[in-house]
Short mmCIF file of C-alpha atoms in Angstrom, two decimals:
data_model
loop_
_atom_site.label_atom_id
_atom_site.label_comp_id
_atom_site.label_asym_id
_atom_site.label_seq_id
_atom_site.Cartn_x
_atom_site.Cartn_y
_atom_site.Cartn_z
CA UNK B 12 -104.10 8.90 -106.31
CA UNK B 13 -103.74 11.74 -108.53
CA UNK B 14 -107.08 12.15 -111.06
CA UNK B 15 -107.79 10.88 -114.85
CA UNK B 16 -106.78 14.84 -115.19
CA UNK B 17 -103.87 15.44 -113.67
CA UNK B 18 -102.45 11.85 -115.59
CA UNK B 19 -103.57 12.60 -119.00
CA UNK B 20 -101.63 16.11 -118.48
CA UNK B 21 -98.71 14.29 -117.09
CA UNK B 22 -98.52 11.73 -120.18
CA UNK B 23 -99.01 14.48 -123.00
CA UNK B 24 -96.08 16.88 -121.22
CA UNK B 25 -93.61 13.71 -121.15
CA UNK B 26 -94.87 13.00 -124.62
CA UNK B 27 -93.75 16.50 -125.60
CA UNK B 28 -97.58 16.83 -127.29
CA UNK B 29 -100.27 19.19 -127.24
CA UNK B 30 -103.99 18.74 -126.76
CA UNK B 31 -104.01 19.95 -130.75
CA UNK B 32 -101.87 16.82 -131.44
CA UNK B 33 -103.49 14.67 -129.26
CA UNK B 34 -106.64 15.54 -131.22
CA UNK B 35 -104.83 14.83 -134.76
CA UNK B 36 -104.32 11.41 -133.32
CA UNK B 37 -107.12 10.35 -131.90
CA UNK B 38 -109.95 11.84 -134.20
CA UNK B 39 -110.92 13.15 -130.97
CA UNK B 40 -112.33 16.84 -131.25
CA UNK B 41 -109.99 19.14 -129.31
CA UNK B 42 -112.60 21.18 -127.22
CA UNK B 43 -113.64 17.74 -126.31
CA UNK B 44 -110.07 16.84 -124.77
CA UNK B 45 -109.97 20.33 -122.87
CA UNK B 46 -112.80 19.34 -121.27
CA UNK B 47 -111.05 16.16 -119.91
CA UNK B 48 -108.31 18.36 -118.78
CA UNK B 49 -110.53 21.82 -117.55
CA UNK B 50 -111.44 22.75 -114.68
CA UNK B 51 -114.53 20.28 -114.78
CA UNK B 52 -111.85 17.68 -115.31
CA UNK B 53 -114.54 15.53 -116.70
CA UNK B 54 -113.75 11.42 -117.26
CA UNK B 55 -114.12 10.00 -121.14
CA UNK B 56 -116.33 7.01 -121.71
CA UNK B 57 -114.70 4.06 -121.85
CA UNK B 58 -113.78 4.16 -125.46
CA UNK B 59 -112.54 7.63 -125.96
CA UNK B 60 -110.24 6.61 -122.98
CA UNK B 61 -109.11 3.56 -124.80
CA UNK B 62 -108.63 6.05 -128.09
CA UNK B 63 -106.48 8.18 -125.57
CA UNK B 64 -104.55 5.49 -124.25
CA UNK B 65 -103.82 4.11 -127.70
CA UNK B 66 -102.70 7.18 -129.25
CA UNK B 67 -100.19 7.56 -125.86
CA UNK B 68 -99.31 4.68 -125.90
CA UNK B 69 -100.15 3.98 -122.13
CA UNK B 70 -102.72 1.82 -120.76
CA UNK B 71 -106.38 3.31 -119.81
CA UNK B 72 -105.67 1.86 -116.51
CA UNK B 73 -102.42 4.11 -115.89
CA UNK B 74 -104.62 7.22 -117.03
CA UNK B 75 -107.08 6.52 -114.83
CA UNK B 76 -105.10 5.07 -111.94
CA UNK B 77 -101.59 6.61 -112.24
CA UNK B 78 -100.24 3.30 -112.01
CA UNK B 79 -96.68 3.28 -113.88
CA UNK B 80 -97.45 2.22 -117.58
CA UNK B 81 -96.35 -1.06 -118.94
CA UNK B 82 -94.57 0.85 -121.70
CA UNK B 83 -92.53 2.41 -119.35
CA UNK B 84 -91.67 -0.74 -116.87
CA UNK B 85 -90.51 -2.39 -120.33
CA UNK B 86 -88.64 0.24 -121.35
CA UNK B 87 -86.70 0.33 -117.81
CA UNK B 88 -86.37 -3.43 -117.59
CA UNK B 89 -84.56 -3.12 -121.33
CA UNK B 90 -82.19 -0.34 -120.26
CA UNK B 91 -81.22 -1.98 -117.29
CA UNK B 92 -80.59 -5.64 -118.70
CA UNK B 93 -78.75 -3.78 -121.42
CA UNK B 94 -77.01 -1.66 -118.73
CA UNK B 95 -76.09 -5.05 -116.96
CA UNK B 96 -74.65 -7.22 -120.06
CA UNK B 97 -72.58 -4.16 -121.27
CA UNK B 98 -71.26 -4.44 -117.83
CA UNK B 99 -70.56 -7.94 -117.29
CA UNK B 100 -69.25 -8.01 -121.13
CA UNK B 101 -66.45 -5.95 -119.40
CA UNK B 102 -65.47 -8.52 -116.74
CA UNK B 103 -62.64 -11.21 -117.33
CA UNK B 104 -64.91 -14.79 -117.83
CA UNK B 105 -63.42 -16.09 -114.56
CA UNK B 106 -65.16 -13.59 -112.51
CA UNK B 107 -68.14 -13.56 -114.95
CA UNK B 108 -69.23 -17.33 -113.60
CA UNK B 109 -68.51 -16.35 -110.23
CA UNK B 110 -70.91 -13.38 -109.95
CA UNK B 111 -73.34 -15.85 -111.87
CA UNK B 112 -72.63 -18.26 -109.93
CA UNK B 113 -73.61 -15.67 -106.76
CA UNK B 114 -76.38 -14.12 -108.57
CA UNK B 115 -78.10 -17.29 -108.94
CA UNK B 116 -77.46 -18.60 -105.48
CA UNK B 117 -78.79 -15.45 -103.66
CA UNK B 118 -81.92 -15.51 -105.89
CA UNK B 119 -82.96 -18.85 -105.27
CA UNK B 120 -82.51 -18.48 -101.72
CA UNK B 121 -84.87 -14.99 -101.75
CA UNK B 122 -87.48 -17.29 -103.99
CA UNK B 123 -87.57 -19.82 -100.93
CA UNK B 124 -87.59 -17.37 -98.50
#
């Protein structure tokens, strides 16, 4: 499980933002957030992690835990139904109902498995 740390670094390099921006956002003082990020690594109270988390956009959980945000498994689930309709948008209708048709089968047999 990788630490509070090694997450909050993690989230502000995929954000593209620095500890000075993070700051900006969250009325947190910047020495403050180095120190969450030093080599003390020290862990915010709960609501300067909740500040954190807001400004990210991330939950407090997936800074403290690592766990994959809920931001993120939205955003994935949206590509991929997108990814998906686009696809079936460009298969004749005939086939359309028959891969629904198999879709749904094969999940409602997994569901009573």
């Amino acid at each position: 499980m990788k630490s509070f740390k090694e997450n909050l670094r993690s989230e502000l390099d995929f954000q593209g933002l620095t500890v000075k921006e993070l700051s900006a956002k969250t009325g947190i003082i910047k020495g403050t957030l180095d120190n969450y990020l030093g080599m003390r690594a020290s862990i915010p109270p709960a609501d300067v992690a909740v500040k954190i988390a807001q400004a990210l956009n991330v939950s407090v959980e997936y800074l403290v835990t690592g766990e994959e945000s809920l931001r993120t498994r939205d955003a994935t689930k949206v590509v991929f139904k997108n990814t998906l309709q686009e696809d079936l948008n460009s298969i004749p209708k005939n086939l359309q109902i028959i891969l629904k048709d198999l879709i749904h089968t094969t999940a409602s047999t997994l569901r009573q498995s």
